[in-house]
């Protein structure tokens, strides 16, 4: 507790992280394996990465996946932020319980149910299945994650700053853009990144809602995994793991700097006050 | 904002996410329910009757039947799939809790300067693709995989392990993939506990183990509760894990639904399976929502 690890805590943390990380590490290491056998080491090689570059089907799928993820993460972040404001700042209104239910339920809803029900609504509405139906589906489930991320930050910060701005004559919209948004900005960025990676990862919901011509990367990986483990899948997985790692680390770095700056400014303000 | 905003303007903020979720989250369930009462057909979309205003509600209703449900309840395969999903989800939730609790406890008691890094390390796998993390286990668990090679080298076993394509592999997969969902709420509730409470208990002569069960554990219960729901509910309907790691002996309802939909193209039966799955999960989902709302109220 006092700045040191007890042996029990150190052991449980080490074992836990070994369990979490060894599978991923093995996968990454064996993506550089010369041999076609995934579990027998035969020397370093990057040939699986260059064979990826020649795989047009995989590149097309990657492009579809990225476009879906960018569009859906952006819309989901806007809707999720509005939903977070609704949950934290709007107090009671008619239909509030239903609203919070619709925000929290998708977080735990099994993907097969979400996927099937979204597909049926697209069929009922007569929307052609493909890129846009996957995007609409992804907006729907990722906006709830975005809402949860932003609401955590919204309820943390001091509401009186907003009230002060409004007392000084700012409109609610002006207050939001000039006071609230700068304060919650790191959480809005995290929400976007989370929505983006969730969309990038999704297999089940995309499989239900896709149509001809729109194959995403997870769908492609899944169909290959069913045929067996190959170094090529290891290579594409390593690239995806790398992207997520860089994304998460930079988001963490960004948030840390933001909090440090806020802390410094707070100290300065206190210093000035006496 | 709540005091300064007029009723109409408030609905600009509330309206967009509300409408979106009504159209794409709530209404779809009614469509699933409606379709579960239809019959399969070789048409596009592959079911009948398709609802249309021209034929009118009365004739539509007269065509409805519950044969999909009687079929599911009549076939032990489906009933067993439901029961075994609940069983697998229940036991893997407990296993996940047992693995996650010492980790979350260790993290909460770690030096303050370490905690952000440890948090990072938990969040990172949570953000990494589910499919990829399951895929990583295939190379470990298959008979000629890393685990067998490792244990044979150590001399602990002489024959390769037969874990791949069994229910054991499904348990490992669920515990592994859902571990961060359990650690994060546990850590959040453990971290909030004031350490002086424990010191007080120990100063008063309480054994550390006793102090843990009487002070720490009860105070961490909200985290335990949230974590268990976050694991249990999606695990019941899990598809990817039983499909890739489990074998033919592993029956799970998410996989059944997938097969009915994609392999048999029986949309109405898949819908009926979904409706029954949702009915099983509705109570845990409501509990989860209540818990999240209570947490939000407490944070004020």
XYZ file of C-alpha atoms in Angstrom:
574
model
C 0.000 0.000 0.000
C 2.683 2.436 1.003
C 4.257 2.800 -2.415
C 5.228 -0.873 -2.667
C 3.716 -4.105 -3.876
C 2.981 -6.840 -1.400
C 4.137 -10.237 -2.700
C 0.564 -11.491 -2.994
C -0.546 -8.522 -5.079
C 2.552 -8.656 -7.257
C 2.016 -12.375 -7.938
C -1.659 -12.080 -8.806
C -1.009 -9.115 -11.095
C 1.888 -10.867 -12.852
C -0.016 -14.124 -13.373
C -3.091 -12.247 -14.544
C -1.221 -10.210 -17.107
C 0.706 -13.273 -18.287
C -2.649 -14.953 -18.963
C -3.933 -11.859 -20.801
C -0.846 -11.221 -22.897
C 0.917 -14.525 -23.676
C -1.649 -15.625 -26.301
C -1.361 -12.292 -28.112
C 2.446 -12.307 -27.875
C 2.651 -15.822 -29.336
C 0.385 -14.753 -32.169
C 2.536 -11.718 -32.934
C 5.838 -13.637 -32.739
C 4.651 -16.447 -35.005
C 3.464 -13.982 -37.640
C 7.204 -13.539 -38.330
C 7.765 -17.277 -38.653
C 9.427 -18.603 -41.772
C 7.526 -21.895 -41.604
C 3.954 -22.393 -42.709
C 3.342 -24.301 -39.470
C 2.147 -21.795 -36.927
C 3.507 -23.558 -33.848
C 6.979 -24.617 -35.046
C 9.625 -21.915 -35.178
C 11.801 -21.915 -38.308
C 13.491 -18.513 -38.259
C 12.508 -14.912 -38.877
C 10.711 -13.836 -42.000
C 8.372 -11.083 -43.113
C 7.124 -13.020 -46.107
C 3.579 -13.383 -44.723
C 3.286 -9.606 -44.618
C 4.330 -9.252 -48.225
C 1.902 -11.989 -49.241
C -0.826 -9.962 -47.489
C -0.051 -7.026 -49.741
C -0.771 -9.176 -52.779
C -4.104 -10.380 -51.449
C -6.592 -8.109 -53.210
C -9.645 -9.592 -51.449
C -8.143 -8.801 -48.070
C -7.216 -5.260 -49.090
C -10.749 -4.609 -50.370
C -12.197 -5.917 -47.121
C -9.834 -3.723 -45.115
C -10.939 -0.661 -47.075
C -14.653 -1.421 -46.512
C -13.987 -1.989 -42.805
C -12.135 1.300 -42.358
C -14.800 3.317 -44.164
C -17.565 1.714 -42.085
C -15.587 2.351 -38.892
C -14.842 6.032 -39.638
C -18.407 6.916 -40.628
C -20.070 4.956 -37.847
C -17.660 6.136 -35.131
C -18.226 9.769 -36.098
C -22.021 9.582 -36.100
C -22.014 7.381 -32.990
C -19.850 9.897 -31.089
C -22.237 12.771 -31.881
C -25.317 10.747 -30.919
C -23.545 9.232 -27.913
C -22.505 12.664 -26.619
C -26.090 13.926 -26.932
C -27.250 10.788 -25.125
C -24.697 11.352 -22.353
C -25.876 14.956 -21.890
C -29.426 13.652 -21.758
C -28.548 11.104 -19.071
C -26.475 13.426 -16.888
C -27.906 16.918 -17.358
C -31.551 16.625 -18.332
C -32.939 15.426 -15.013
C -36.276 13.693 -15.196
C -38.329 13.610 -18.353
C -41.035 11.384 -19.728
C -39.568 8.183 -21.080
C -36.309 8.511 -19.196
C -36.234 4.935 -17.914
C -36.853 3.601 -21.401
C -34.078 5.835 -22.712
C -31.497 4.690 -20.187
C -32.592 1.117 -20.834
C -31.928 1.553 -24.534
C -28.470 2.969 -23.728
C -27.385 0.238 -21.320
C -29.055 -2.840 -22.840
C -27.014 -2.835 -26.089
C -23.813 -2.990 -23.999
C -24.665 -6.497 -22.847
C -27.048 -7.649 -25.573
C -25.719 -10.780 -27.309
C -24.534 -9.871 -30.809
C -26.664 -12.524 -32.476
C -29.843 -10.833 -31.221
C -28.701 -7.315 -32.170
C -27.597 -8.518 -35.590
C -30.767 -10.434 -36.389
C -33.098 -7.666 -35.202
C -31.235 -4.970 -37.149
C -31.315 -7.070 -40.291
C -35.067 -7.512 -39.960
C -35.638 -3.786 -39.522
C -33.573 -3.075 -42.657
C -35.612 -5.622 -44.609
C -38.843 -4.096 -43.256
C -37.704 -0.592 -44.235
C -36.662 -1.856 -47.643
C -33.051 -0.615 -47.354
C -30.615 -2.349 -49.722
C -28.200 -4.384 -47.684
C -24.491 -3.589 -47.926
C -22.117 -0.851 -46.790
C -24.816 1.434 -45.371
C -26.704 -1.206 -43.438
C -23.489 -2.322 -41.711
C -22.742 1.332 -40.940
C -26.225 1.989 -39.517
C -25.949 -1.163 -37.408
C -22.546 -0.153 -36.096
C -23.734 3.357 -35.226
C -26.536 1.815 -33.183
C -24.440 -0.346 -30.908
C -21.314 1.829 -30.688
C -23.250 5.011 -29.768
C -24.163 3.358 -26.467
C -20.498 2.746 -25.618
C -19.743 6.349 -26.627
C -22.548 7.578 -24.358
C -21.165 5.649 -21.384
C -17.622 6.977 -21.903
C -18.759 10.607 -22.208
C -21.262 10.445 -19.341
C -18.512 9.283 -16.960
C -16.600 12.497 -17.677
C -19.715 14.707 -17.666
C -20.755 13.689 -14.181
C -17.207 14.170 -12.940
C -16.854 17.818 -13.689
C -18.230 20.747 -11.817
C -21.618 21.775 -13.124
C -21.253 25.251 -11.601
C -18.832 26.222 -14.414
C -21.688 25.773 -16.874
C -24.079 27.632 -14.608
C -21.609 30.508 -14.267
C -21.342 30.814 -18.058
C -25.117 30.930 -18.363
C -25.434 33.473 -15.563
C -23.019 35.623 -17.541
C -25.440 35.500 -20.432
C -24.193 32.603 -22.580
C -26.845 30.610 -24.428
C -27.113 26.878 -23.689
C -25.628 26.087 -27.105
C -22.816 28.630 -26.609
C -22.124 27.222 -23.161
C -21.895 23.741 -24.597
C -19.391 24.658 -27.300
C -17.304 27.110 -25.246
C -17.342 25.540 -21.795
C -18.601 21.962 -21.749
C -17.089 20.570 -24.931
C -13.496 21.704 -24.212
C -13.722 20.084 -20.767
C -15.137 16.770 -21.984
C -13.038 16.740 -25.189
C -10.654 13.936 -24.084
C -13.597 11.665 -23.317
C -15.211 12.522 -26.656
C -11.977 11.505 -28.403
C -11.801 8.281 -26.374
C -15.437 7.619 -27.264
C -14.632 8.009 -30.962
C -11.641 5.684 -30.696
C -13.654 3.075 -28.803
C -16.489 3.241 -31.329
C -13.934 2.969 -34.133
C -12.247 -0.148 -32.730
C -15.556 -1.807 -31.840
C -16.698 -1.308 -35.417
C -13.353 -2.569 -36.707
C -13.711 -5.750 -34.624
C -17.317 -6.660 -35.146
C -17.992 -9.960 -36.876
C -21.469 -11.087 -35.852
C -23.529 -7.925 -36.377
C -21.780 -7.193 -39.689
C -22.417 -10.756 -40.911
C -26.148 -10.392 -40.294
C -26.546 -6.934 -41.792
C -24.233 -7.158 -44.801
C -25.275 -7.619 -48.371
C -23.598 -8.542 -51.635
C -20.258 -6.820 -52.161
C -19.702 -5.612 -48.619
C -17.303 -7.993 -46.882
C -15.516 -6.653 -43.822
C -12.112 -7.730 -42.549
C -13.432 -9.723 -39.564
C -15.758 -11.617 -41.931
C -12.804 -12.381 -44.166
C -10.623 -13.443 -41.232
C -13.429 -15.578 -39.818
C -13.947 -17.490 -43.042
C -10.193 -18.190 -43.213
C -9.909 -19.144 -39.536
C -12.589 -21.775 -40.033
C -10.262 -23.423 -42.555
C -7.372 -23.497 -40.098
C -4.590 -21.475 -38.491
C -2.248 -19.823 -41.000
C 0.686 -17.420 -40.619
C -1.114 -15.034 -42.945
C -3.955 -14.596 -40.440
C -1.299 -14.092 -37.764
C 0.187 -11.300 -39.858
C -3.115 -9.476 -40.447
C -3.986 -9.909 -36.767
C -0.630 -8.450 -35.755
C -1.281 -5.375 -37.892
C -4.715 -4.908 -36.267
C -3.274 -5.407 -32.771
C -0.581 -2.856 -33.631
C -3.112 -0.261 -34.790
C -5.211 -0.680 -31.642
C -2.128 -0.512 -29.399
C -0.902 2.716 -30.963
C -4.433 4.157 -30.792
C -4.973 3.289 -27.146
C -1.517 4.447 -26.078
C -1.842 7.785 -27.832
C -5.337 8.312 -26.408
C -3.958 7.616 -22.925
C -1.038 9.970 -23.483
C -3.397 12.674 -24.724
C -5.737 12.316 -21.745
C -2.810 12.361 -19.324
C -1.442 15.597 -20.757
C -4.888 17.133 -20.639
C -5.367 16.258 -16.959
C -1.894 17.486 -16.096
C -2.584 20.798 -17.781
C -5.918 21.129 -15.996
C -4.169 20.345 -12.703
C -1.497 23.008 -13.343
C -4.118 25.609 -14.177
C -6.074 24.745 -11.071
C -2.944 25.189 -8.932
C -2.223 28.509 -10.613
C -5.775 29.685 -9.941
C -5.463 28.687 -6.298
C -2.085 30.398 -6.099
C -3.556 33.630 -7.435
C -6.429 33.435 -4.989
C -3.986 33.320 -2.123
C -28.726 23.213 -18.269
C -31.863 21.603 -16.945
C -33.159 24.838 -15.449
C -32.211 27.222 -18.207
C -33.492 25.255 -21.168
C -37.032 25.406 -22.371
C -38.940 22.177 -22.903
C -38.782 22.352 -26.674
C -35.037 22.984 -26.858
C -34.383 20.084 -24.514
C -36.033 17.766 -26.988
C -33.527 18.794 -29.652
C -30.805 17.192 -27.529
C -32.848 14.250 -26.317
C -34.664 13.665 -29.592
C -31.894 12.501 -31.907
C -30.427 9.655 -29.824
C -33.901 8.757 -28.556
C -35.405 8.426 -32.007
C -32.380 6.548 -33.306
C -32.576 3.950 -30.538
C -36.342 3.594 -30.899
C -36.049 2.884 -34.622
C -32.918 0.732 -34.581
C -32.994 -0.879 -31.172
C -36.510 -1.127 -29.743
C -38.759 -1.498 -32.781
C -36.555 -4.272 -34.267
C -37.476 -6.483 -31.304
C -41.132 -6.230 -32.235
C -40.253 -7.183 -35.789
C -38.279 -10.176 -34.505
C -41.273 -11.191 -32.418
C -43.637 -10.775 -35.361
C -41.399 -12.810 -37.632
C -41.087 -15.581 -35.052
C -44.797 -16.190 -35.645
C -44.360 -16.561 -39.398
C -43.528 -19.494 -41.596
C -40.395 -20.119 -43.570
C -40.718 -19.850 -47.353
C -38.501 -19.967 -50.391
C -38.824 -16.309 -51.220
C -36.946 -13.078 -50.694
C -37.185 -12.263 -47.808
C -37.517 -15.949 -46.936
C -40.678 -15.935 -44.833
C -44.417 -15.593 -45.029
C -46.669 -13.812 -44.350
C -44.920 -10.532 -44.997
C -46.902 -7.796 -43.382
C -48.577 -5.409 -45.763
C -51.200 -2.775 -45.131
C -53.227 -3.775 -48.155
C -54.192 -7.201 -46.841
C -55.057 -5.656 -43.500
C -54.243 -6.557 -39.938
C -57.062 -9.075 -39.513
C -55.983 -11.373 -42.291
C -52.364 -10.982 -41.150
C -53.221 -11.986 -37.618
C -55.216 -14.961 -38.818
C -52.113 -16.342 -40.491
C -49.978 -16.198 -37.368
C -49.122 -19.363 -35.576
C -46.898 -20.530 -32.783
C -45.507 -23.556 -34.561
C -41.913 -22.287 -34.326
C -42.225 -22.182 -30.547
C -43.870 -25.571 -30.254
C -41.137 -26.914 -32.530
C -38.394 -25.489 -30.266
C -39.989 -26.819 -27.089
C -40.640 -30.172 -28.723
C -37.039 -30.691 -29.815
C -34.639 -31.609 -26.988
C -31.756 -30.216 -29.061
C -33.027 -26.651 -28.595
C -34.008 -27.073 -24.966
C -30.572 -28.547 -24.240
C -28.882 -25.704 -26.076
C -30.668 -23.157 -23.859
C -29.863 -25.043 -20.681
C -26.247 -25.652 -21.591
C -25.756 -21.985 -22.595
C -27.026 -20.900 -19.190
C -24.825 -23.464 -17.453
C -21.689 -22.539 -19.413
C -22.328 -18.811 -18.926
C -22.949 -19.286 -15.195
C -19.827 -21.299 -14.458
C -17.587 -19.215 -16.685
C -18.856 -16.074 -14.910
C -17.776 -17.589 -11.581
C -14.417 -18.645 -13.025
C -13.883 -15.168 -14.458
C -14.674 -13.643 -11.068
C -12.157 -15.949 -9.371
C -9.423 -14.983 -11.833
C -10.313 -11.278 -11.920
C -10.731 -10.594 -8.212
C -7.097 -11.096 -7.122
C -5.962 -9.058 -10.132
C -8.340 -6.173 -9.456
C -7.434 -6.323 -5.764
C -3.732 -6.228 -6.550
C -4.256 -3.305 -8.908
C -6.279 -1.333 -6.376
C -3.591 -1.891 -3.717
C -0.690 -1.174 -6.087
C 1.341 2.034 -5.666
C -0.675 4.987 -6.963
C 1.960 5.806 -9.565
C 1.557 2.334 -11.093
C -2.217 2.308 -11.315
C -2.719 4.192 -14.611
C -0.234 1.834 -16.328
C -1.946 -1.260 -14.928
C -5.333 0.087 -16.025
C -3.904 0.620 -19.496
C -2.712 -2.987 -19.577
C -6.224 -4.240 -18.777
C -7.928 -1.950 -21.276
C -5.598 -2.811 -24.148
C -6.787 -6.429 -24.639
C -10.371 -5.228 -24.157
C -9.902 -3.013 -27.218
C -8.167 -5.728 -29.219
C -10.328 -7.709 -31.590
C -12.385 -10.426 -29.966
C -11.996 -12.652 -33.010
C -8.208 -12.314 -32.979
C -7.952 -13.111 -29.276
C -10.037 -16.257 -29.759
C -7.987 -17.156 -32.820
C -4.806 -16.865 -30.717
C -6.095 -19.657 -28.471
C -6.531 -22.124 -31.336
C -2.745 -22.283 -31.803
C -2.338 -22.825 -28.047
C -5.011 -25.433 -27.434
C -4.887 -27.647 -30.507
C -3.293 -31.085 -29.989
C -0.018 -30.064 -31.653
C -0.304 -26.555 -30.153
C 1.863 -24.552 -27.765
C 0.332 -25.873 -24.560
C 0.863 -29.541 -25.438
C 4.404 -28.867 -26.719
C 5.234 -26.963 -23.544
C 3.830 -29.559 -21.144
C 5.481 -32.449 -23.016
C 8.838 -30.637 -22.857
C 8.371 -30.213 -19.119
C 7.638 -33.916 -18.911
C 4.273 -33.344 -17.260
C 2.346 -35.165 -19.974
C 3.374 -37.692 -22.603
C 0.361 -37.501 -24.924
C -0.876 -34.257 -26.547
C -3.802 -32.673 -24.696
C -7.282 -32.938 -26.176
C -8.691 -29.568 -25.184
C -9.458 -28.030 -28.552
C -13.059 -28.555 -29.695
C -14.289 -29.352 -26.210
C -16.381 -27.444 -23.700
C -13.221 -26.844 -21.636
C -11.838 -24.781 -24.513
C -15.080 -22.757 -24.513
C -14.659 -22.050 -20.788
C -11.068 -20.919 -21.328
C -12.159 -18.726 -24.244
C -14.957 -17.037 -22.289
C -12.822 -16.404 -19.186
C -10.039 -15.017 -21.352
C -12.116 -12.727 -23.530
C -14.416 -11.408 -20.808
C -11.726 -10.955 -18.131
C -11.327 -7.175 -18.697
C -15.127 -6.697 -18.365
C -14.876 -8.222 -14.884
C -11.653 -6.505 -13.786
C -12.713 -2.943 -14.636
C -15.848 -2.686 -12.429
C -14.149 -4.696 -9.663
C -11.157 -2.378 -9.700
C -13.437 0.685 -9.710
C -15.225 -0.452 -6.548
C -12.104 -1.764 -4.771
C -10.180 1.397 -5.480
C -12.852 3.529 -3.802
C -12.517 1.706 -0.476
C -10.831 3.854 2.094
C -7.712 1.943 3.279
C -8.072 3.399 6.766
C -11.169 1.207 7.202
C -8.965 -1.862 6.834
C -6.284 -0.408 9.084
C -8.961 0.282 11.685
C -10.164 -3.321 11.471
C -6.618 -4.599 11.876
C -5.823 -2.188 14.703
C -8.850 -3.574 16.493
C -7.253 -7.012 16.238
C -8.994 -8.372 13.166
C -7.017 -10.948 11.197
C -6.279 -9.659 7.635
C -8.300 -12.509 6.132
C -11.237 -11.743 8.410
C -10.881 -8.024 7.680
C -11.052 -8.859 3.989
C -14.293 -10.838 4.286
C -15.937 -8.397 6.680
C -14.801 -5.076 5.240
C -13.307 -5.240 1.743
C -15.475 -7.891 0.135
C -18.870 -6.446 1.170
C -17.768 -2.993 -0.029
C -16.698 -4.427 -3.396
C -20.069 -6.135 -4.001
C -21.386 -3.480 -6.434
C -18.330 -4.180 -8.601
C -18.818 -7.948 -8.302
C -22.445 -7.562 -9.297
C -21.744 -5.297 -12.291
C -18.850 -7.466 -13.473
C -20.865 -10.693 -13.265
C -23.723 -9.219 -15.290
C -21.294 -7.820 -17.872
C -19.888 -11.326 -18.355
C -22.967 -13.505 -17.900
C -25.442 -11.775 -20.240
C -23.332 -11.679 -23.430
C -21.813 -15.094 -22.632
C -25.243 -16.771 -22.766
C -25.652 -15.686 -26.390
C -22.005 -16.111 -27.356
C -21.386 -17.337 -30.893
C -17.724 -16.877 -31.878
C -16.224 -18.766 -28.909
C -18.299 -21.981 -29.125
C -18.012 -21.895 -32.898
C -14.219 -21.625 -33.056
C -13.099 -23.354 -29.843
C -15.996 -25.675 -29.029
C -16.793 -28.972 -30.676
C -19.973 -30.723 -31.685
C -20.617 -31.638 -28.036
C -20.805 -27.955 -27.065
C -24.356 -26.753 -27.510
C -24.874 -23.027 -27.211
C -27.937 -21.114 -28.236
C -26.058 -18.325 -30.033
C -24.575 -20.928 -32.338
C -27.979 -22.548 -32.867
C -29.441 -19.187 -33.865
C -26.563 -18.572 -36.288
C -26.988 -22.013 -37.880
C -30.749 -21.599 -38.291
C -30.221 -18.224 -39.905
C -27.180 -18.743 -42.124
C -27.108 -22.478 -42.857
C -30.799 -23.394 -42.845
C -32.007 -19.934 -43.898
C -34.940 -20.338 -41.538
C -35.458 -16.719 -40.478
C -38.713 -17.331 -38.557
C -37.188 -20.124 -36.469
C -34.048 -18.034 -35.826
C -36.355 -15.224 -34.657
C -38.184 -17.539 -32.295
C -34.829 -18.678 -30.865
C -33.893 -14.988 -30.411
C -37.184 -14.157 -28.670
C -36.729 -16.992 -26.189
C -33.098 -16.001 -25.598
C -34.190 -12.446 -24.911
C -36.864 -13.643 -22.477
C -34.196 -15.515 -20.523
C -31.965 -12.444 -20.457
C -34.531 -9.730 -19.787
C -34.252 -9.922 -15.977
C -30.423 -9.766 -15.895
C -30.544 -6.880 -18.401
C -32.994 -4.897 -16.246
C -30.808 -5.573 -13.189
C -27.798 -4.303 -15.120
C -29.594 -1.098 -16.110
C -30.755 -0.491 -12.517
C -27.217 -1.020 -11.267
C -25.763 1.413 -13.824
C -28.387 4.032 -12.948
C -27.722 3.610 -9.220
C -24.006 4.033 -9.826
C -24.669 7.238 -11.736
C -26.892 8.586 -8.952
C -24.217 7.754 -6.369
C -21.562 9.597 -8.368
C -23.423 12.889 -8.030
